[in-house]
Coordinates of C-alpha atoms in Angstrom, one line a residue:
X271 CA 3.7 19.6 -12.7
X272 CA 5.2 20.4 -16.2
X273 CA 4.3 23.3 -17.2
X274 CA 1.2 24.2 -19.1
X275 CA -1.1 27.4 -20.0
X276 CA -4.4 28.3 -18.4
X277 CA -5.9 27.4 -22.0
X278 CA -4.2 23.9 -22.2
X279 CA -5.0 23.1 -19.0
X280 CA -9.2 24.4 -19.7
X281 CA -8.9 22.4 -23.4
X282 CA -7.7 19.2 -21.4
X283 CA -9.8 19.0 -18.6
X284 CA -12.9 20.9 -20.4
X285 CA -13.2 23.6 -18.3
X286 CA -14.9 27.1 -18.7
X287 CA -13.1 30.2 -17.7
X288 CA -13.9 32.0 -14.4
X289 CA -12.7 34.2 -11.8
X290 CA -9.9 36.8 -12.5
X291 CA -8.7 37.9 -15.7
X292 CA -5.8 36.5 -16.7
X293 CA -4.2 36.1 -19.9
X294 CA -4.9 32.4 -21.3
X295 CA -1.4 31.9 -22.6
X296 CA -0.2 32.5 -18.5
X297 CA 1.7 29.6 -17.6
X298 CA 1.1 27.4 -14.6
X299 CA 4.0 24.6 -13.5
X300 CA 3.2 24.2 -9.7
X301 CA 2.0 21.6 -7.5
X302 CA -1.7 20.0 -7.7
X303 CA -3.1 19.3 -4.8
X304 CA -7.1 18.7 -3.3
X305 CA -6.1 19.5 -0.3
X306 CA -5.8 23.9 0.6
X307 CA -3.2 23.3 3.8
X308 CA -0.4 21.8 1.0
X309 CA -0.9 24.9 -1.3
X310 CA 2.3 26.8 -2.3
X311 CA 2.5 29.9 -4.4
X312 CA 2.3 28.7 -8.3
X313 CA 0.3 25.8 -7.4
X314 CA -3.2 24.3 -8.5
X315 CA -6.1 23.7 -6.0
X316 CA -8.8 21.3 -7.2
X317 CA -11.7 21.9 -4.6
X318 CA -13.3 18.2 -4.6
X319 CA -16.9 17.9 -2.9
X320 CA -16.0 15.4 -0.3
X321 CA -18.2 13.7 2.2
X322 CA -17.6 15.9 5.3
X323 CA -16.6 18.9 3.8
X324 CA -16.1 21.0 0.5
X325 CA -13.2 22.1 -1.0
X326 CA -14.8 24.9 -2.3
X327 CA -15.1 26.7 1.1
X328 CA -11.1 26.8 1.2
X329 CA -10.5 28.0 -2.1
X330 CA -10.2 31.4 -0.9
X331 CA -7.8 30.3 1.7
X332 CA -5.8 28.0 -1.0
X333 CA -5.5 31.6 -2.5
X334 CA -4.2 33.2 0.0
X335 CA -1.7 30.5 0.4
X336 CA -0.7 31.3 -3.7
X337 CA -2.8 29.4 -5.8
X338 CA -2.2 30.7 -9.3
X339 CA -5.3 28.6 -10.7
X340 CA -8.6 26.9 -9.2
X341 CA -10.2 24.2 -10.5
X342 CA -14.0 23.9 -9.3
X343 CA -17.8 22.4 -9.5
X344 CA -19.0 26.3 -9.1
X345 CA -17.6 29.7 -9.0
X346 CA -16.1 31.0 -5.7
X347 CA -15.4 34.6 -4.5
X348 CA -11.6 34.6 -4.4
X349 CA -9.4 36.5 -6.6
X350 CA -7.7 34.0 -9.2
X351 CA -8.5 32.6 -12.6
X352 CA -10.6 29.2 -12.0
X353 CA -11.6 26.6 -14.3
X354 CA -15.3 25.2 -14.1
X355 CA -15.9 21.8 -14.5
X356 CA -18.7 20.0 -14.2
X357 CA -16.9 17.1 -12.0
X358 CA -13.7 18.2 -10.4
X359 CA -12.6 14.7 -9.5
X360 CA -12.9 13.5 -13.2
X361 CA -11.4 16.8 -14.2
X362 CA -8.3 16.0 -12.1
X363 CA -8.1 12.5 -14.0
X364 CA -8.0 14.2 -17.2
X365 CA -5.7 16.4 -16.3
X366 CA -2.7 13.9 -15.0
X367 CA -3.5 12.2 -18.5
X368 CA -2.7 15.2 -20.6
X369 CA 0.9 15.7 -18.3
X370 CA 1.6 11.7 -18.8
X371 CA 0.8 11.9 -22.7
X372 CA 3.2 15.2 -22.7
X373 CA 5.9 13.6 -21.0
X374 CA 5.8 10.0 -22.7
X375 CA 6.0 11.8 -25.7
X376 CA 9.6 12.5 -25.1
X377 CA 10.2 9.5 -25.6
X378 CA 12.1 8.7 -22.1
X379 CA 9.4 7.7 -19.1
X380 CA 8.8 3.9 -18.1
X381 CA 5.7 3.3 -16.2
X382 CA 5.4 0.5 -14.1
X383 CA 2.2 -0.1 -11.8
X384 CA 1.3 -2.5 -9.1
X385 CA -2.0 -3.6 -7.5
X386 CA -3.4 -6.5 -5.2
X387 CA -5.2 -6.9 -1.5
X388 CA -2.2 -6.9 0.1
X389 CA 1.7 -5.6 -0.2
X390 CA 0.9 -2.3 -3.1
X391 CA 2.5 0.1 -0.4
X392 CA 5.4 -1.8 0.1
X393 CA 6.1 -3.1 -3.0
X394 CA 6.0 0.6 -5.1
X395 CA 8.4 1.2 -2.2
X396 CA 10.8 -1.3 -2.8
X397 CA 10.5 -0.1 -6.4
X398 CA 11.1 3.6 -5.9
X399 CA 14.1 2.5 -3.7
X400 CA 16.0 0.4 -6.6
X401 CA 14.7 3.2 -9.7
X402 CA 16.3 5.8 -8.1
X403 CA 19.2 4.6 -8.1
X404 CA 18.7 5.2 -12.0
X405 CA 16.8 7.8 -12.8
X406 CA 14.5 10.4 -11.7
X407 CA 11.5 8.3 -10.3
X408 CA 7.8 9.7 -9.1
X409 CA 6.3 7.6 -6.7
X410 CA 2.9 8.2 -4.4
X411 CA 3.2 9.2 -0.9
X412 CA 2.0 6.9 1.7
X413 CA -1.2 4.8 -0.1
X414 CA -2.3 7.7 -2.3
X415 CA -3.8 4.6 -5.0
X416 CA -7.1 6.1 -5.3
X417 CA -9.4 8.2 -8.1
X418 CA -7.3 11.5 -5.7
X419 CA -4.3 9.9 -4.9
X420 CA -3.7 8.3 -8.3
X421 CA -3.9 11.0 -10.6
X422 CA -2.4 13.3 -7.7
X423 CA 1.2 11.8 -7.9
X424 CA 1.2 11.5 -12.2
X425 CA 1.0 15.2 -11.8
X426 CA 4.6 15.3 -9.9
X427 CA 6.1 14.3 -13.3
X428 CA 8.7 16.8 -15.1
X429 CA 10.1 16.5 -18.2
X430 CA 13.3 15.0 -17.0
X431 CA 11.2 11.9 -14.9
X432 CA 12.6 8.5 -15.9
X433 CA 10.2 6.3 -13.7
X434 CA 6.5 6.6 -12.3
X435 CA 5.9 3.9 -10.0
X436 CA 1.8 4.1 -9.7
X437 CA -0.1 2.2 -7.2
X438 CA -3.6 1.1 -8.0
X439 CA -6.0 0.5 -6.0
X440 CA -9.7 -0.1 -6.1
X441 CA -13.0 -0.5 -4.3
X442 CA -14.8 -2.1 -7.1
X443 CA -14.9 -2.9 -10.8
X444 CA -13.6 -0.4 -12.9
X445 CA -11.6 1.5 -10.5
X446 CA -8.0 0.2 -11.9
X447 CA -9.6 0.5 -15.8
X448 CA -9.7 4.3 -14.8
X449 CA -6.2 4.8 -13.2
X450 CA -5.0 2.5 -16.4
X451 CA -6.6 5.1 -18.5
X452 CA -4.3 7.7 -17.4
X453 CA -1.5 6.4 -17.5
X454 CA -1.4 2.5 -19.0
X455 CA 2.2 0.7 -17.5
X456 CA 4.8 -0.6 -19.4
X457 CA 4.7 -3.5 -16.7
X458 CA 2.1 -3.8 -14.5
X459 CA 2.1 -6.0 -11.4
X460 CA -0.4 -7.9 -9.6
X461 CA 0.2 -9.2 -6.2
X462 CA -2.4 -11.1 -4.8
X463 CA -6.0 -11.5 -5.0
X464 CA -7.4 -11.8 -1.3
X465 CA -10.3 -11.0 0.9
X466 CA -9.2 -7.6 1.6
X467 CA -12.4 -5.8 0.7
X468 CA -13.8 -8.1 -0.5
X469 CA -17.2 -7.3 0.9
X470 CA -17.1 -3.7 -0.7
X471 CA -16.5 -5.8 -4.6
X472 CA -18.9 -8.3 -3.5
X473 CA -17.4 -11.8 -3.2
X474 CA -14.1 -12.8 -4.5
X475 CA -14.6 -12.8 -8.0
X476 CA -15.6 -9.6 -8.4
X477 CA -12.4 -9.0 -6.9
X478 CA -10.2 -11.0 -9.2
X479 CA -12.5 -9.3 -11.8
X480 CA -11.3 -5.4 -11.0
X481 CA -7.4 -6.8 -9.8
X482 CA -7.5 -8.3 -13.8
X483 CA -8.1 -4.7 -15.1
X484 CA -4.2 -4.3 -14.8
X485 CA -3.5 -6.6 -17.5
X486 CA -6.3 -7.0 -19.2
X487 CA -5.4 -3.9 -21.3
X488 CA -1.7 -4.1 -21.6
X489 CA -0.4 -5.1 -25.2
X490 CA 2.0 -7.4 -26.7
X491 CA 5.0 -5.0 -25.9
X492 CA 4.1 -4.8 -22.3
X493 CA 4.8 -6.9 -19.3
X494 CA 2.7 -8.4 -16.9
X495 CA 4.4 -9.6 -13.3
X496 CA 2.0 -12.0 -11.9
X497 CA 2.6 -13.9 -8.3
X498 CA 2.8 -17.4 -9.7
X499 CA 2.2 -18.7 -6.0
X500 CA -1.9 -17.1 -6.6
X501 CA -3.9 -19.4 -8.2
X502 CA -6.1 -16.2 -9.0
X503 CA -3.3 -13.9 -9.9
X504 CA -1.2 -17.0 -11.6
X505 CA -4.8 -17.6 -13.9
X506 CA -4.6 -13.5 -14.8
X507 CA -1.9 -14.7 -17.8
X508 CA -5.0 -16.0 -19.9
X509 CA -6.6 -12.6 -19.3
X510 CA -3.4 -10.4 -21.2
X511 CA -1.7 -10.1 -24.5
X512 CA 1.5 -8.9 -22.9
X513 CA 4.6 -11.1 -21.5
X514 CA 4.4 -13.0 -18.9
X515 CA 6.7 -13.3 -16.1
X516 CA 5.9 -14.5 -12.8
X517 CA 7.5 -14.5 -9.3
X518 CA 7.1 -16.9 -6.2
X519 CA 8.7 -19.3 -4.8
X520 CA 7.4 -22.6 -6.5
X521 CA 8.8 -24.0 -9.4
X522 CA 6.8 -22.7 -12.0
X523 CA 8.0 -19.1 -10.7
X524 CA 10.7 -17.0 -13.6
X525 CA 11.9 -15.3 -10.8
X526 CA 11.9 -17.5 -7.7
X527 CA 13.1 -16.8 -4.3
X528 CA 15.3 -19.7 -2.6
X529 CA 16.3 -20.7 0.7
X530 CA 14.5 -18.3 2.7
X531 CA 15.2 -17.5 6.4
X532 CA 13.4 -15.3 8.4
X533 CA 14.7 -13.4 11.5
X534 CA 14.1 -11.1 13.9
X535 CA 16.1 -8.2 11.6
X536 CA 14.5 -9.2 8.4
X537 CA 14.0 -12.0 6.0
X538 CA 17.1 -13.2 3.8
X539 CA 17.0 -15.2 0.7
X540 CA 18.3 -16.5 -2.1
X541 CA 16.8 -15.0 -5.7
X542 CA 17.4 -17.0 -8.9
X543 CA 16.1 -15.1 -12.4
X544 CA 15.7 -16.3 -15.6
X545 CA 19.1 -18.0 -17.2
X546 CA 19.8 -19.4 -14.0
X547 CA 21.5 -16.3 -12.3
X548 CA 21.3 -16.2 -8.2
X549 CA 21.5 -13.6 -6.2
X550 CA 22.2 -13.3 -2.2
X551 CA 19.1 -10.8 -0.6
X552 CA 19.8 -9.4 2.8
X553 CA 16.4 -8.4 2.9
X554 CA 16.0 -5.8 5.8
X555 CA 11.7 -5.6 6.1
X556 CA 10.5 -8.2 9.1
X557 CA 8.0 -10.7 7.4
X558 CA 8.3 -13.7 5.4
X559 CA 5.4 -12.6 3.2
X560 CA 7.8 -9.3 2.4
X561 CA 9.7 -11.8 0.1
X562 CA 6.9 -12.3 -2.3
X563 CA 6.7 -7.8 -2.6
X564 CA 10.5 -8.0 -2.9
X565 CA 10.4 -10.8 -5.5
X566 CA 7.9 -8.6 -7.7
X567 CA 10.3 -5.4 -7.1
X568 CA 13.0 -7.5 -8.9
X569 CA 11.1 -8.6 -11.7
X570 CA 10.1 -5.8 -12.9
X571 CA 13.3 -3.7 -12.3
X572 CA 14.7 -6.4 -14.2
X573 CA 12.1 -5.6 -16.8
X574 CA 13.0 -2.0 -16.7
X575 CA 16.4 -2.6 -17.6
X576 CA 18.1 -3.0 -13.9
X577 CA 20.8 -4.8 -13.5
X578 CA 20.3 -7.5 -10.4
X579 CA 23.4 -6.5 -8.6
X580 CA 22.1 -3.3 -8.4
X581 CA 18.8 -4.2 -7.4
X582 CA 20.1 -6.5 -4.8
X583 CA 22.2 -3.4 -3.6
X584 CA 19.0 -1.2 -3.5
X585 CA 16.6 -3.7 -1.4
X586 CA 19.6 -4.6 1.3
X587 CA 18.7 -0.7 1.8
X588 CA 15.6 -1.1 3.0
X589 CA 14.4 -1.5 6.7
X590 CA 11.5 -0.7 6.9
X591 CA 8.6 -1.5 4.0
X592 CA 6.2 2.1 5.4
X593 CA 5.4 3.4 8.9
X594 CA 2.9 1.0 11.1
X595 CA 3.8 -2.2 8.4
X596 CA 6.0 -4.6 10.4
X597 CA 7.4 -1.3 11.8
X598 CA 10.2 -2.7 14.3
X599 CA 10.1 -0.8 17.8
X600 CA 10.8 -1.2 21.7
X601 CA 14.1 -2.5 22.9
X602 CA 13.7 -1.8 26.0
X603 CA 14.4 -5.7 28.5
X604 CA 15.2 -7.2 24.8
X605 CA 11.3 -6.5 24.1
X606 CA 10.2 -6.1 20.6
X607 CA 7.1 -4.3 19.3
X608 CA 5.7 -4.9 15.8
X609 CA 3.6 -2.3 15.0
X610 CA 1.7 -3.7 12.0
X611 CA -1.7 -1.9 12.3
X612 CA -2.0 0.2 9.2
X613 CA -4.1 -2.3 7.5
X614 CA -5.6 -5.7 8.2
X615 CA -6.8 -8.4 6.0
X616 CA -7.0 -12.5 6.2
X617 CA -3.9 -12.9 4.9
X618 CA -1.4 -10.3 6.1
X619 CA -3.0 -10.8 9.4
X620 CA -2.0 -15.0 9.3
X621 CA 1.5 -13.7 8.0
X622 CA 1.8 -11.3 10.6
X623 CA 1.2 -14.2 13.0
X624 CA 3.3 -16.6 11.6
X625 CA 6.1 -14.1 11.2
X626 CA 5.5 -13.5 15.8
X627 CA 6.3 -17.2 16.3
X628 CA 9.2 -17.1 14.3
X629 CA 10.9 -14.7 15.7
X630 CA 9.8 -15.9 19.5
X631 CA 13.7 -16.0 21.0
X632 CA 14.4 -19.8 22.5
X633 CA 12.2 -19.4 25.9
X634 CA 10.6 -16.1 25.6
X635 CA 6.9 -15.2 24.7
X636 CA 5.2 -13.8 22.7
X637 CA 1.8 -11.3 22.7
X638 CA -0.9 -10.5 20.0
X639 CA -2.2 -7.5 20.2
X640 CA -5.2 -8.1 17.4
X641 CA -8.3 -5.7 16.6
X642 CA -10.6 -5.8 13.5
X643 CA -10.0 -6.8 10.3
X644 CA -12.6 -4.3 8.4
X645 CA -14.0 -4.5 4.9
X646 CA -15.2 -8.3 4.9
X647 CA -19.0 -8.4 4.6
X648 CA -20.2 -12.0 5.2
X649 CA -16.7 -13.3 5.2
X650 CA -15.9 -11.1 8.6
X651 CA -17.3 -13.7 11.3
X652 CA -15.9 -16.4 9.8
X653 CA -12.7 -14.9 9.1
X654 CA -12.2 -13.4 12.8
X655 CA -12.9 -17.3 13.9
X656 CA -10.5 -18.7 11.6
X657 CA -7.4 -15.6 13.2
X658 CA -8.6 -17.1 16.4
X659 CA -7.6 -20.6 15.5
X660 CA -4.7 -20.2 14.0
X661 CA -3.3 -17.8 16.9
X662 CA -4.0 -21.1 19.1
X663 CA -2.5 -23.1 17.0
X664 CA 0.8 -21.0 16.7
X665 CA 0.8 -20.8 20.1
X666 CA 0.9 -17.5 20.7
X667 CA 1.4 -16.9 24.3
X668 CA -1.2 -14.1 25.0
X669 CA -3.9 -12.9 22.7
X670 CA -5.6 -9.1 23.8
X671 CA -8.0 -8.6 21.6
X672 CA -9.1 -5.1 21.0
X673 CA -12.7 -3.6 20.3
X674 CA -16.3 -5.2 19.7
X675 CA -15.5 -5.5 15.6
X676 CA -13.0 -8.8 16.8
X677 CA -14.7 -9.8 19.5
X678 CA -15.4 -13.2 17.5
X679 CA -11.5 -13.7 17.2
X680 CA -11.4 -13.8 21.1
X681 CA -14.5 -16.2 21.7
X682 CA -12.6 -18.6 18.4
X683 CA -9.5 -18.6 20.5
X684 CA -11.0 -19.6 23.8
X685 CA -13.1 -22.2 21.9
X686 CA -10.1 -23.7 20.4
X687 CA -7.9 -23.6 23.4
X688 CA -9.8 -24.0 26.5
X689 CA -7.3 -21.4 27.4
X690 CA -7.3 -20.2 31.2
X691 CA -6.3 -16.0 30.7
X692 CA -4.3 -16.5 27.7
X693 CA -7.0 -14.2 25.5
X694 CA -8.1 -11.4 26.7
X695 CA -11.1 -9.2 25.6
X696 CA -10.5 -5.1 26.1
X697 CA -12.9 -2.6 24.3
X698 CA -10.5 0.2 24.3
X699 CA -7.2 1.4 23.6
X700 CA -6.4 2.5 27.0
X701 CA -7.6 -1.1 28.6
X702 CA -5.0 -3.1 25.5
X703 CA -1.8 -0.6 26.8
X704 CA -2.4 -1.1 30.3
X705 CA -2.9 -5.1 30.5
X706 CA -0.3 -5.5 28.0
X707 CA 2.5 -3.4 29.8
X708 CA 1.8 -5.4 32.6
X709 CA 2.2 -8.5 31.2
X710 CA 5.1 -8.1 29.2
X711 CA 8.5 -9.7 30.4
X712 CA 12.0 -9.2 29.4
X713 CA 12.5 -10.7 25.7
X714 CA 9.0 -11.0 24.9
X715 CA 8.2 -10.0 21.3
X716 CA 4.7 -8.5 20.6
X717 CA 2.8 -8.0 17.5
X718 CA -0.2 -5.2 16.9
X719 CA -2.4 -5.4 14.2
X720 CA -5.9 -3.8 12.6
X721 CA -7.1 -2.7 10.3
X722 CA -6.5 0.9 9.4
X723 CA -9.7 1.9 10.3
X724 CA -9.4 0.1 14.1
X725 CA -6.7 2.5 14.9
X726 CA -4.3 -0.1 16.6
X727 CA -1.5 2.0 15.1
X728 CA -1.6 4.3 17.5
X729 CA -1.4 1.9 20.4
X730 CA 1.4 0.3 18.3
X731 CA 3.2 3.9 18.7
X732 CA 2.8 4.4 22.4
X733 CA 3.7 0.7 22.9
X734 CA 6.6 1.2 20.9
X735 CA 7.7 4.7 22.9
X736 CA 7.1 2.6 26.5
X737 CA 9.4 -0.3 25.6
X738 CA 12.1 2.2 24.0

């Protein structure tokens, strides 16, 4: 964090003085974290009520650890200066604010955001990689796109930061308005609109609803990036003052990815930008539906002043878009493992699907490894049922389904197959790893994938470590 004084930080977040004595003009500059195990000395601790704990009962151990300032709901015994606030979360919000005003006004930070149900993680990735190359760039760690997360990662900034890259996410209306709030993009991206949570928003336009809260508030100098192969997202360009630009690969796309071939190393294409310039992409990250994240990367580096050479140059860099997200492993007999289980919705499960049968070697096989897709409401027996007929229909070779929340994929599958064995029904972990390292073969490719919350990832790992 840049640095600020005990009575900035109180005037900014509205906090009352607490705790030990300390002079108000005493200057804090370290890390901010809600967490007490990631405390270093200098740093900030913000103990956040949380459901199964508090951070309050750590705060002395986040002291201990070097915490020059607490921020907290109540008082603690522990020997620092500490700011009360009435809501720590809110008070960590306003707090990344004040460090983003500070540092836009000198005159030299770009902030570019990105949101959607599917593809924020690896497309902040993909941007991080190419806005490096330029300039000091802040980007979150793993999915930190929350009201914690967010704010968390604008408070890396420095003085000297060129780029913040901030993922938004959102678990209902209003949720991106906030992040926005604290620090409004210069381009802002929207991906897709799916059914990924859609049963926590409430149908799928109350979903379109919160994704439109990205551009919605953006003005006539900004940008938005919209996926102009959405019907939702595409329709998000009446909602916005700003630019336009859009990516895909129809027609109506600016930039528009060409001739694309997918492989078993990656996805390649050909990129064409506005004024007719084309690009070769040797696009390292396993997945078809990768090209659409990687088309968004490139127009809004290009927006960011990024030449396409370079950006090109930056994405042929990348292998792999996050851990347990088309995560290549195995080897072992020519098998491959795609461990794709940190999240699971409709539509990255059919891609993931679609991207197995592609890459299915000339006589080999291939295995699904599926468990729930979480997060659906009333769309989630229908949605399991429609997984379960399109894995028939790619013909998949073998289908283990894992756990009671996809049990309905299985039972679709059998339905539409009349299949004699090929889907299998385990309830655990232990069951999926043992039926599947029986059935594998030399040169089969297999595919695992759940939502985050099904834990598949982990059986992607020690699938992964067994075929090395």
């Amino acid at each position: 964090m840049i640095g600020l004084t005990i009575d900035e930080i109180a005037a900014a977040i509205g906090g009352s003085r607490a705790g030990a004595e300390v002079p108000g003009t005493t200057l804090v500059s370290g890390p901010v974290t809600t967490d007490s195990r990631e405390v270093v000395p200098g740093g900030v601790f913000v103990a956040k009520p949380g459901e199964h704990s508090d951070g309050h009962l750590f705060a002395a151990g986040a002291v201990e650890s070097g915490a020059a300032l607490l921020i907290v709901e109540h008082e603690v015994d522990a020997a620092a200066p500490q700011l009360v606030v009435e809501d720590a979360v809110v008070a960590l919000g306003a707090l990344a604010a004040e460090v983003v005003s500070r540092v836009r006004a000198l005159g030299r930070l770009r902030i570019v955001a990105v949101t959607g149900s599917n593809g924020k993680t690896t497309t902040k990735n993909l941007l991080r990689t190419v806005l490096e190359r330029v300039g000091p760039t802040v980007a979150p760690r793993a999915s930190f796109n929350n009201e914690v997360g967010a704010p968390t990662t604008m408070l890396e900034l420095t003085e000297d930061t060129r780029f913040l890259v901030a993922e938004m996410g959102a678990s209902k209306v209003g949720d991106i308005a906030r992040l926005i709030g604290m620090a409004k993009p210069d381009v802002g991206i929207v991906l897709k609109v799916g059914l990924a949570h859609a049963g926590e928003f409430g149908g799928i336009e109350r979903t379109v609803e919160a994704k439109s809260e990205m551009v919605t508030g953006l003005l006539p100098e900004d940008v938005a990036v919209l996926n102009a192969d959405d019907p939702r997202v595409d329709g998000m360009a009446e909602r916005t003052c700003a630019r336009v630009v859009r990516f895909g690969q129809g027609p109506s796309a600016d930039v528009r990815a060409l001739d694309v071939r997918a492989h078993s190393r990656g996805t390649d294409f050909t990129v064409q930008i506005p004024g007719g310039r084309r690009a070769e992409v040797r696009f390292g990250v396993l997945g078809e539906h990768h090209v659409s994240n990687a088309l968004a990367a490139i127009a809004a580096s290009l927006e960011l002043g990024v030449d396409l050479d370079d950006i090109v140059d930056a994405l042929g860099s990348v292998t792999l878009a996050e851990r347990w997200r088309m995560q290549l492993m195995g080897g072992r007999d020519g098998i491959t493992v795609v461990n794709d289980a940190y999240n699971a919705s409709p539509d990255s499960m059919a891609a993931a699907l679609k991207t197995l049968a592609q890459i299915r070697e000339p006589g080999k096989r291939t295995i699904a490894v599926l468990g729930e897709m979480s997060e659906l409401g009333e769309y989630s027996g229908e949605e399991h049922d429609l997984i379960g007929l399109l894995a028939v229909r790619l013909r998949i070779d073998q289908l283990v389904v894992v756990g009671t929340g996809a049990r309905r994929l299985h039972i679709s599958a059998i339905n539409e197959g009349s299949w004699d064995g090929e889907s299998t029904f385990v309830e655990t972990f232990d069951e999926a790893f043992d039926l599947v390292t029986r059935l594998a073969e030399p040169g089969d490719a297999i595919l695992v994938k759940s939502s985050n919350s099904a834990g598949l990832r982990h059986l992607g790992d020690r699938l992964g470590e067994w075929f090395a």
